[in-house]
PDB file of C-alpha atoms in Angstrom:
ATOM      1  CA  MET A   1     -18.932  12.508  -6.371  1.00 38.00           C
ATOM      2  CA  THR A   2     -19.848   8.840  -5.975  1.00 45.00           C
ATOM      3  CA  ALA A   3     -18.062   5.679  -6.832  1.00 49.00           C
ATOM      4  CA  GLY A   4     -18.574   4.058  -9.711  1.00 53.00           C
ATOM      5  CA  ALA A   5     -20.806   0.743 -10.233  1.00 53.00           C
ATOM      6  CA  SER A   6     -17.118  -1.018 -10.275  1.00 61.00           C
ATOM      7  CA  GLU A   7     -15.773   0.549  -6.974  1.00 78.00           C
ATOM      8  CA  GLN A   8     -18.615  -0.628  -5.226  1.00 90.00           C
ATOM      9  CA  PRO A   9     -18.681  -3.724  -3.317  1.00 94.00           C
ATOM     10  CA  LEU A  10     -20.322  -7.121  -4.631  1.00 95.00           C
ATOM     11  CA  ILE A  11     -22.343  -7.667  -1.339  1.00 96.00           C
ATOM     12  CA  PRO A  12     -22.510  -5.649   2.083  1.00 95.00           C
ATOM     13  CA  GLN A  13     -19.718  -6.898   4.335  1.00 94.00           C
ATOM     14  CA  PRO A  14     -21.685 -10.421   6.496  1.00 95.00           C
ATOM     15  CA  PRO A  15     -21.296 -10.596  10.090  1.00 94.00           C
ATOM     16  CA  THR A  16     -18.525 -12.328  11.513  1.00 94.00           C
ATOM     17  CA  THR A  17     -20.285 -15.919  11.702  1.00 95.00           C
ATOM     18  CA  VAL A  18     -19.525 -19.160  10.128  1.00 97.00           C
ATOM     19  CA  ALA A  19     -22.865 -19.574   8.090  1.00 97.00           C
ATOM     20  CA  ALA A  20     -22.715 -15.634   7.584  1.00 97.00           C
ATOM     21  CA  LEU A  21     -19.174 -15.969   5.447  1.00 98.00           C
ATOM     22  CA  ARG A  22     -20.097 -19.467   4.214  1.00 98.00           C
ATOM     23  CA  GLN A  23     -23.016 -17.364   2.138  1.00 98.00           C
ATOM     24  CA  ALA A  24     -20.889 -14.467   1.316  1.00 98.00           C
ATOM     25  CA  VAL A  25     -17.822 -16.879   0.082  1.00 98.00           C
ATOM     26  CA  ALA A  26     -20.536 -19.008  -2.043  1.00 98.00           C
ATOM     27  CA  GLN A  27     -21.449 -16.016  -3.491  1.00 97.00           C
ATOM     28  CA  ILE A  28     -18.455 -13.769  -4.583  1.00 97.00           C
ATOM     29  CA  ALA A  29     -15.643 -16.970  -4.507  1.00 95.00           C
ATOM     30  CA  PRO A  30     -17.321 -20.186  -5.070  1.00 97.00           C
ATOM     31  CA  ALA A  31     -14.299 -21.776  -6.019  1.00 97.00           C
ATOM     32  CA  ALA A  32     -12.864 -21.248  -2.784  1.00 97.00           C
ATOM     33  CA  LEU A  33     -15.248 -22.973  -0.493  1.00 97.00           C
ATOM     34  CA  PRO A  34     -13.511 -26.538  -0.158  1.00 98.00           C
ATOM     35  CA  ALA A  35     -10.772 -24.388   1.208  1.00 98.00           C
ATOM     36  CA  PHE A  36     -13.016 -22.952   3.505  1.00 98.00           C
ATOM     37  CA  THR A  37     -15.062 -26.253   4.351  1.00 98.00           C
ATOM     38  CA  ARG A  38     -11.416 -27.994   4.711  1.00 98.00           C
ATOM     39  CA  GLU A  39     -10.248 -25.321   7.184  1.00 98.00           C
ATOM     40  CA  LEU A  40     -13.615 -25.007   9.099  1.00 98.00           C
ATOM     41  CA  ASP A  41     -13.443 -28.803   9.680  1.00 98.00           C
ATOM     42  CA  GLN A  42      -9.350 -28.134  10.932  1.00 97.00           C
ATOM     43  CA  ALA A  43     -10.250 -25.486  13.435  1.00 97.00           C
ATOM     44  CA  ALA A  44     -13.388 -26.785  14.885  1.00 96.00           C
ATOM     45  CA  ASP A  45     -10.907 -30.198  15.266  1.00 96.00           C
ATOM     46  CA  GLN A  46      -8.845 -28.522  17.130  1.00 96.00           C
ATOM     47  CA  ALA A  47     -11.275 -26.201  18.742  1.00 95.00           C
ATOM     48  CA  ARG A  48     -13.042 -29.793  20.153  1.00 94.00           C
ATOM     49  CA  LEU A  49      -9.707 -31.301  21.204  1.00 94.00           C
ATOM     50  CA  GLY A  50      -7.986 -28.139  23.023  1.00 92.00           C
ATOM     51  CA  SER A  51     -11.468 -27.353  24.807  1.00 92.00           C
ATOM     52  CA  ASP A  52     -10.727 -23.946  23.245  1.00 93.00           C
ATOM     53  CA  LEU A  53     -12.593 -21.344  20.823  1.00 94.00           C
ATOM     54  CA  ALA A  54      -9.826 -19.784  19.928  1.00 96.00           C
ATOM     55  CA  PRO A  55      -9.010 -22.005  16.709  1.00 97.00           C
ATOM     56  CA  LEU A  56     -12.737 -20.696  15.369  1.00 96.00           C
ATOM     57  CA  GLN A  57     -12.224 -17.156  16.258  1.00 96.00           C
ATOM     58  CA  ARG A  58      -9.396 -17.389  14.249  1.00 96.00           C
ATOM     59  CA  PHE A  59     -11.157 -19.468  11.788  1.00 98.00           C
ATOM     60  CA  THR A  60     -13.863 -16.606  10.824  1.00 97.00           C
ATOM     61  CA  ALA A  61     -11.406 -13.503  11.664  1.00 95.00           C
ATOM     62  CA  HIS A  62      -9.254 -14.982   8.596  1.00 96.00           C
ATOM     63  CA  TRP A  63     -12.502 -15.876   6.399  1.00 97.00           C
ATOM     64  CA  ALA A  64     -13.950 -12.135   7.676  1.00 96.00           C
ATOM     65  CA  VAL A  65     -10.610 -10.574   5.882  1.00 97.00           C
ATOM     66  CA  HIS A  66     -11.117 -12.952   2.943  1.00 97.00           C
ATOM     67  CA  VAL A  67     -14.431 -11.676   2.436  1.00 97.00           C
ATOM     68  CA  HIS A  68     -13.587  -8.373   3.050  1.00 97.00           C
ATOM     69  CA  ILE A  69     -11.354  -8.332   0.226  1.00 97.00           C
ATOM     70  CA  GLN A  70     -12.982 -10.643  -2.452  1.00 97.00           C
ATOM     71  CA  ARG A  71     -16.201  -8.322  -2.482  1.00 96.00           C
ATOM     72  CA  GLN A  72     -14.719  -5.113  -3.687  1.00 96.00           C
ATOM     73  CA  PRO A  73     -13.134  -6.473  -7.318  1.00 96.00           C
ATOM     74  CA  ARG A  74     -10.608  -3.818  -8.122  1.00 96.00           C
ATOM     75  CA  LEU A  75      -8.933  -4.457  -4.385  1.00 97.00           C
ATOM     76  CA  ALA A  76      -9.336  -8.506  -5.401  1.00 96.00           C
ATOM     77  CA  ALA A  77      -7.701  -7.573  -8.329  1.00 96.00           C
ATOM     78  CA  ARG A  78      -4.860  -5.626  -6.931  1.00 97.00           C
ATOM     79  CA  PHE A  79      -4.215  -8.099  -4.156  1.00 97.00           C
ATOM     80  CA  GLY A  80      -4.204 -10.740  -6.640  1.00 96.00           C
ATOM     81  CA  GLU A  81      -1.341  -8.982  -8.622  1.00 96.00           C
ATOM     82  CA  LEU A  82       0.418  -8.144  -5.530  1.00 97.00           C
ATOM     83  CA  GLU A  83       0.508 -11.946  -4.571  1.00 95.00           C
ATOM     84  CA  ASN A  84       1.806 -12.659  -8.099  1.00 95.00           C
ATOM     85  CA  ALA A  85       4.340  -9.841  -7.678  1.00 93.00           C
ATOM     86  CA  ALA A  86       5.699 -10.657  -4.062  1.00 93.00           C
ATOM     87  CA  SER A  87       6.437 -14.636  -5.447  1.00 92.00           C
ATOM     88  CA  THR A  88       7.836 -13.142  -8.590  1.00 89.00           C
ATOM     89  CA  ALA A  89       9.634  -9.892  -8.577  1.00 84.00           C
ATOM     90  CA  ASN A  90      13.139  -9.498  -8.153  1.00 90.00           C
ATOM     91  CA  ALA A  91      13.816  -8.826  -4.100  1.00 92.00           C
ATOM     92  CA  HIS A  92      13.317  -5.033  -4.148  1.00 92.00           C
ATOM     93  CA  GLU A  93       9.582  -5.237  -6.162  1.00 93.00           C
ATOM     94  CA  ALA A  94       8.540  -8.301  -4.078  1.00 93.00           C
ATOM     95  CA  ARG A  95       8.791  -6.371  -0.527  1.00 94.00           C
ATOM     96  CA  GLN A  96       7.154  -3.448  -2.324  1.00 95.00           C
ATOM     97  CA  ALA A  97       4.596  -5.699  -3.001  1.00 95.00           C
ATOM     98  CA  ALA A  98       4.663  -7.447   0.396  1.00 95.00           C
ATOM     99  CA  ALA A  99       4.499  -4.277   2.082  1.00 96.00           C
ATOM    100  CA  GLU A 100       1.653  -3.067   0.044  1.00 97.00           C
ATOM    101  CA  ILE A 101       0.109  -6.483   1.061  1.00 97.00           C
ATOM    102  CA  GLY A 102       0.541  -6.084   4.473  1.00 96.00           C
ATOM    103  CA  LEU A 103      -1.546  -2.251   4.483  1.00 96.00           C
ATOM    104  CA  ILE A 104      -4.736  -3.874   2.778  1.00 97.00           C
ATOM    105  CA  LEU A 105      -5.032  -7.059   5.542  1.00 97.00           C
ATOM    106  CA  ASP A 106      -4.529  -4.504   8.047  1.00 96.00           C
ATOM    107  CA  ASP A 107      -6.827  -1.934   6.417  1.00 94.00           C
ATOM    108  CA  ALA A 108      -9.243  -5.811   6.147  1.00 95.00           C
ATOM    109  CA  ARG A 109      -8.910  -6.564   9.481  1.00 93.00           C
ATOM    110  CA  ALA A 110     -10.021  -3.540  10.703  1.00 92.00           C
ATOM    111  CA  ALA A 111     -13.235  -3.297   8.570  1.00 84.00           C
ATOM    112  CA  PRO A 112     -15.186  -6.135   9.515  1.00 61.00           C
ATOM    113  CA  ALA A 113     -15.348  -4.159  12.988  1.00 59.00           C
ATOM    114  CA  GLN A 114     -16.024  -0.912  11.480  1.00 56.00           C
ATOM    115  CA  ASP A 115     -18.727  -2.764   9.182  1.00 54.00           C
ATOM    116  CA  LEU A 116     -20.528  -3.757  12.233  1.00 47.00           C
ATOM    117  CA  ARG A 117     -20.751  -0.770  13.794  1.00 44.00           C
TER     118      ARG A 117
END
């Protein structure tokens, strides 16, 4: 059985480069572009000051996860619901929501590496 159109990703997972991630964010979550640019500037400044690429690597890893989630409408909707529940629900429900958020993030962190194979 194939997935329905609403279950298909909006775009393929892009390579984990600044340019590809910027283009993906512009397509699937244009409202996030100011945050993307601000965080890129901060990461570049930190990398320059510390003569270390780790801030840029963390930046691209973070935005690859963001794109992985946002390019899948159902997953993005569920993630938003869980974020809301984690901040507004009672303690037990908030813990459950946080646990599911953790699973989604774990899957998203593993997915970009798999998608690029």
